[in-house]
PDB file of C-alpha atoms in Angstrom:
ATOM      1  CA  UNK A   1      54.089  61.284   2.245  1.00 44.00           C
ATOM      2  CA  UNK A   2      55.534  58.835   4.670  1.00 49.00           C
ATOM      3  CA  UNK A   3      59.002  57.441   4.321  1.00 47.00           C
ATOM      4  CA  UNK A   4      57.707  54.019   3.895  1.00 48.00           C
ATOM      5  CA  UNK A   5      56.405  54.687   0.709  1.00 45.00           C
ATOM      6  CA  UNK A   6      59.397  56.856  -0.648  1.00 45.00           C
ATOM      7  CA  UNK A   7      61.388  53.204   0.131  1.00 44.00           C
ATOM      8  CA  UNK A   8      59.053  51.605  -2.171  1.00 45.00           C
ATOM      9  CA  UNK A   9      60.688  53.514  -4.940  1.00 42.00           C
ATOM     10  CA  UNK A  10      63.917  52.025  -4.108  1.00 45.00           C
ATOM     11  CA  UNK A  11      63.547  49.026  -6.203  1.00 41.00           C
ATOM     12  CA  UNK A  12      62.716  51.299  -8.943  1.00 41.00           C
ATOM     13  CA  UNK A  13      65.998  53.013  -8.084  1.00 39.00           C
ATOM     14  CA  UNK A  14      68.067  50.230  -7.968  1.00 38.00           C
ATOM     15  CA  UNK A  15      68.953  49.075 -11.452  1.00 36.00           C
ATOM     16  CA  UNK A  16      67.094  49.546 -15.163  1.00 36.00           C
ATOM     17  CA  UNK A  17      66.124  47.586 -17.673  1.00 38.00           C
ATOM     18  CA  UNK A  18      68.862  47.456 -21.476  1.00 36.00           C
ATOM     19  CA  UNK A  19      66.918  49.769 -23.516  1.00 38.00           C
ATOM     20  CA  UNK A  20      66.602  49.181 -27.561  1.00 38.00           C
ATOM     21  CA  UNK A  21      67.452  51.793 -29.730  1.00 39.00           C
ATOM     22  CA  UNK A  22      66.820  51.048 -33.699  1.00 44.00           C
ATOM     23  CA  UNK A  23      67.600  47.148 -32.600  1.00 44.00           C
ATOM     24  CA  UNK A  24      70.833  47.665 -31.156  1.00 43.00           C
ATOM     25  CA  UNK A  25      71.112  47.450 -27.265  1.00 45.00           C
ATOM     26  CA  UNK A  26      71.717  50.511 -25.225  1.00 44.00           C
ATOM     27  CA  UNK A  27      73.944  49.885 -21.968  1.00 43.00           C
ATOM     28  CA  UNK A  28      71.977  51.198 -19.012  1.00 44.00           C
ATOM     29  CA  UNK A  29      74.725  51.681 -16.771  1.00 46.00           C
ATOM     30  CA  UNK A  30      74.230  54.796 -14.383  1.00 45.00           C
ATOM     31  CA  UNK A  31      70.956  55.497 -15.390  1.00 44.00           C
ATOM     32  CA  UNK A  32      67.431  55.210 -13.930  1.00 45.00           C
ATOM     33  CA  UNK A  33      64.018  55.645 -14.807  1.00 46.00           C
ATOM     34  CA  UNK A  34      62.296  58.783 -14.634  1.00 46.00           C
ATOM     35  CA  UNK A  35      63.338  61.946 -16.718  1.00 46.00           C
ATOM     36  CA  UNK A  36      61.453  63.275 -19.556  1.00 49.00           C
ATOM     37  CA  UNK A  37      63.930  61.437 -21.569  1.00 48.00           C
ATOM     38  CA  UNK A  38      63.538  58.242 -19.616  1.00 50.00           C
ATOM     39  CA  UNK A  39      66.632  57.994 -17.590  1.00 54.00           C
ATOM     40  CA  UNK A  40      68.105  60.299 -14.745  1.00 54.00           C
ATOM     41  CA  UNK A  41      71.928  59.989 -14.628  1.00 56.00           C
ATOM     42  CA  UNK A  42      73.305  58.035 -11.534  1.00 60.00           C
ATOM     43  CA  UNK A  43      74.651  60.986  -9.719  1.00 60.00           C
ATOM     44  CA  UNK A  44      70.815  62.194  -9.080  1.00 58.00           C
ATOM     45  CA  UNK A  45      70.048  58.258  -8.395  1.00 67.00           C
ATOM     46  CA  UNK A  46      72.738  58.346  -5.591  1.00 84.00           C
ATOM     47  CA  UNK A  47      71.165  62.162  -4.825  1.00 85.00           C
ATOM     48  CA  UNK A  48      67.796  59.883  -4.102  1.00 88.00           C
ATOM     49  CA  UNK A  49      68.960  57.490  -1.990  1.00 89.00           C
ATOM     50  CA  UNK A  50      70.734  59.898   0.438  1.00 91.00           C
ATOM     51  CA  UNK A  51      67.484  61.645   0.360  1.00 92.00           C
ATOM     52  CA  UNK A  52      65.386  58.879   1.386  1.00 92.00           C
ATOM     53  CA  UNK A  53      68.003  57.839   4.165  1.00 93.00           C
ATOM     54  CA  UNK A  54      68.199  61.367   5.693  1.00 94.00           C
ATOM     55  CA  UNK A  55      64.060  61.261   5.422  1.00 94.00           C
ATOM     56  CA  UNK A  56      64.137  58.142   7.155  1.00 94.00           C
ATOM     57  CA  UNK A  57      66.239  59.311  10.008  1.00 96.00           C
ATOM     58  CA  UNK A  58      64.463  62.167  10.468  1.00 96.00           C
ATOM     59  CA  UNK A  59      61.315  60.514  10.295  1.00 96.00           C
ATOM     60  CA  UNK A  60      62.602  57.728  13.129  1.00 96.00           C
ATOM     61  CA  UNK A  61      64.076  60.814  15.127  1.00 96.00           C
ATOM     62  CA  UNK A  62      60.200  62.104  15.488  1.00 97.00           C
ATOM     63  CA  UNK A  63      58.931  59.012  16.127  1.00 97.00           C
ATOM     64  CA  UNK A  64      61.346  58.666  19.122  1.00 96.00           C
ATOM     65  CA  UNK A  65      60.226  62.151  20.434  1.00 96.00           C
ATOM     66  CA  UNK A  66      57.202  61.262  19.914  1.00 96.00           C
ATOM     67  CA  UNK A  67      56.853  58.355  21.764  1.00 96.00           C
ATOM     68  CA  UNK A  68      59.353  59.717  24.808  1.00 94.00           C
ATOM     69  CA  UNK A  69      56.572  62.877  25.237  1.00 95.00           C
ATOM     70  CA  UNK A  70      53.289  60.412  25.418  1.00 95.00           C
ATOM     71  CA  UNK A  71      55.202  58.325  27.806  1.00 95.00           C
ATOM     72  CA  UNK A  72      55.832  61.390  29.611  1.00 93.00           C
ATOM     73  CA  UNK A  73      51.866  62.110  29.909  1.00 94.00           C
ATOM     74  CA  UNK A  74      51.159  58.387  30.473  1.00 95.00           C
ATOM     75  CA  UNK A  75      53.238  58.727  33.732  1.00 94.00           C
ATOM     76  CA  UNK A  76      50.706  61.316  34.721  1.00 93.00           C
ATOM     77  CA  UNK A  77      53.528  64.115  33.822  1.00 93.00           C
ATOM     78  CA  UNK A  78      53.233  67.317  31.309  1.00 92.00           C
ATOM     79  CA  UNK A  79      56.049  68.405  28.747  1.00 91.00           C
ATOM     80  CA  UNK A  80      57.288  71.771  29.240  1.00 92.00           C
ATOM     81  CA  UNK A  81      57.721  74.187  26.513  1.00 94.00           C
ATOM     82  CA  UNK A  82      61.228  73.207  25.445  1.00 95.00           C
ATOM     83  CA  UNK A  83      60.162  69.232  24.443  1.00 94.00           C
ATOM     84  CA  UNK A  84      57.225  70.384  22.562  1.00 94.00           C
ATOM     85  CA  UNK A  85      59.149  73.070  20.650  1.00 96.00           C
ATOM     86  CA  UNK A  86      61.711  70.089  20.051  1.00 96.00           C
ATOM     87  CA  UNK A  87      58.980  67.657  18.647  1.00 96.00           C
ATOM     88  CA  UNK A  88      57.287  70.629  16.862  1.00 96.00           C
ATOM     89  CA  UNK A  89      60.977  71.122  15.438  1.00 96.00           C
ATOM     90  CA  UNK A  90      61.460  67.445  14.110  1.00 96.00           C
ATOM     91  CA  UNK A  91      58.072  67.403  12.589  1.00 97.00           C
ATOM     92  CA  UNK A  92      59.151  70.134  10.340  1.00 97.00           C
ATOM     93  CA  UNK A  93      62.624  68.531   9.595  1.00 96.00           C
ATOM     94  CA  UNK A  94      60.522  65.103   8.878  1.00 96.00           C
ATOM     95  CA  UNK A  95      57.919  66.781   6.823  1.00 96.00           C
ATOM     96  CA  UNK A  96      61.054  69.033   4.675  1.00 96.00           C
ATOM     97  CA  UNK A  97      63.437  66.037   3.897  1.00 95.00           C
ATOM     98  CA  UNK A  98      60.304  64.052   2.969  1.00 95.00           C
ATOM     99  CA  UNK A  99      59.300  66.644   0.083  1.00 95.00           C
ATOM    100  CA  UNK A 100      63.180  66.858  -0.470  1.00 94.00           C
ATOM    101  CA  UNK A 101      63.292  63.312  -1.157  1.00 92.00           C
ATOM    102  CA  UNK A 102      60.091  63.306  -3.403  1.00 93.00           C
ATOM    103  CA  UNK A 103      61.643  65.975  -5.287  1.00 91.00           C
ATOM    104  CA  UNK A 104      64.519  63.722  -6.524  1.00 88.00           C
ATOM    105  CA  UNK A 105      63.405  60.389  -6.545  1.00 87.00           C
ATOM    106  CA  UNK A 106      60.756  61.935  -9.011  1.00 80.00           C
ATOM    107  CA  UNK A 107      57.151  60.630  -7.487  1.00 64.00           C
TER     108      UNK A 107
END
C-alpha cells in the first residue's frame, strides 16, 4: 500500500466524534476509531502517526534513489552493484514501515 493512502487515514486519526452512552455524553478525549470496542487509546493514535511519518520518509528516501539511478542510465551510465543493493535496500525499508504503519493505524 502506498503512503499516500495510509495519509488518507489521517483525518480519521485526527479527532472523534462524543459518543452516547444510555443518553448521557461520553468525552472522547484520547481516543480514536477503530478497536473492537470502537476506540484505540491515544498513545496507539500517536503510535500511528509516527508510523505513517517514518513510512513516508522512507517511501520519499526510495523515490530519491530511485530517480538518482535512472538519471544515472539516462546519461548513458550503469549503476554498479553497491547503488542497486542500496535501492534494493530502501525498497525493503519502504515496503516494512508501510505494513508497520497499516498495522497500527488499523486498515
Amino acid at each position: 500500500m502506498a503512503v499516500a493512502s495510509l495519509v488518507a487515514l489521517a483525518p480519521a486519526v485526527q479527532a472523534a466524534p462524543a459518543l452516547v452512552t444510555q443518553g448521557a455524553p461520553v468525552s472522547t478525549a484520547g481516543v480514536v476509531p477503530g478497536s473492537a470496542a470502537g476506540v484505540v487509546p491515544a498513545p496507539a493514535r500517536d503510535a500511528c502517526g509516527r508510523a505513517l511519518a517514518a513510512a513516508g520518509r522512507a517511501e520519499r528516501e526510495y523515490d530519491l534513489m530511485r530517480h538518482r539511478l535512472l538519471r544515472i542510465i539516462a546519461g548513458g551510465g550503469h549503476p554498479d552493484t553497491a547503488q542497486r543493493q542500496a535501492l534494493a535496500v530502501a525498497e525493503a525499508e519502504r515496503d516494512m514501515w508501510a505494513a508497520h504503519a497499516r498495522r497500527l493505524c488499523g486498515t
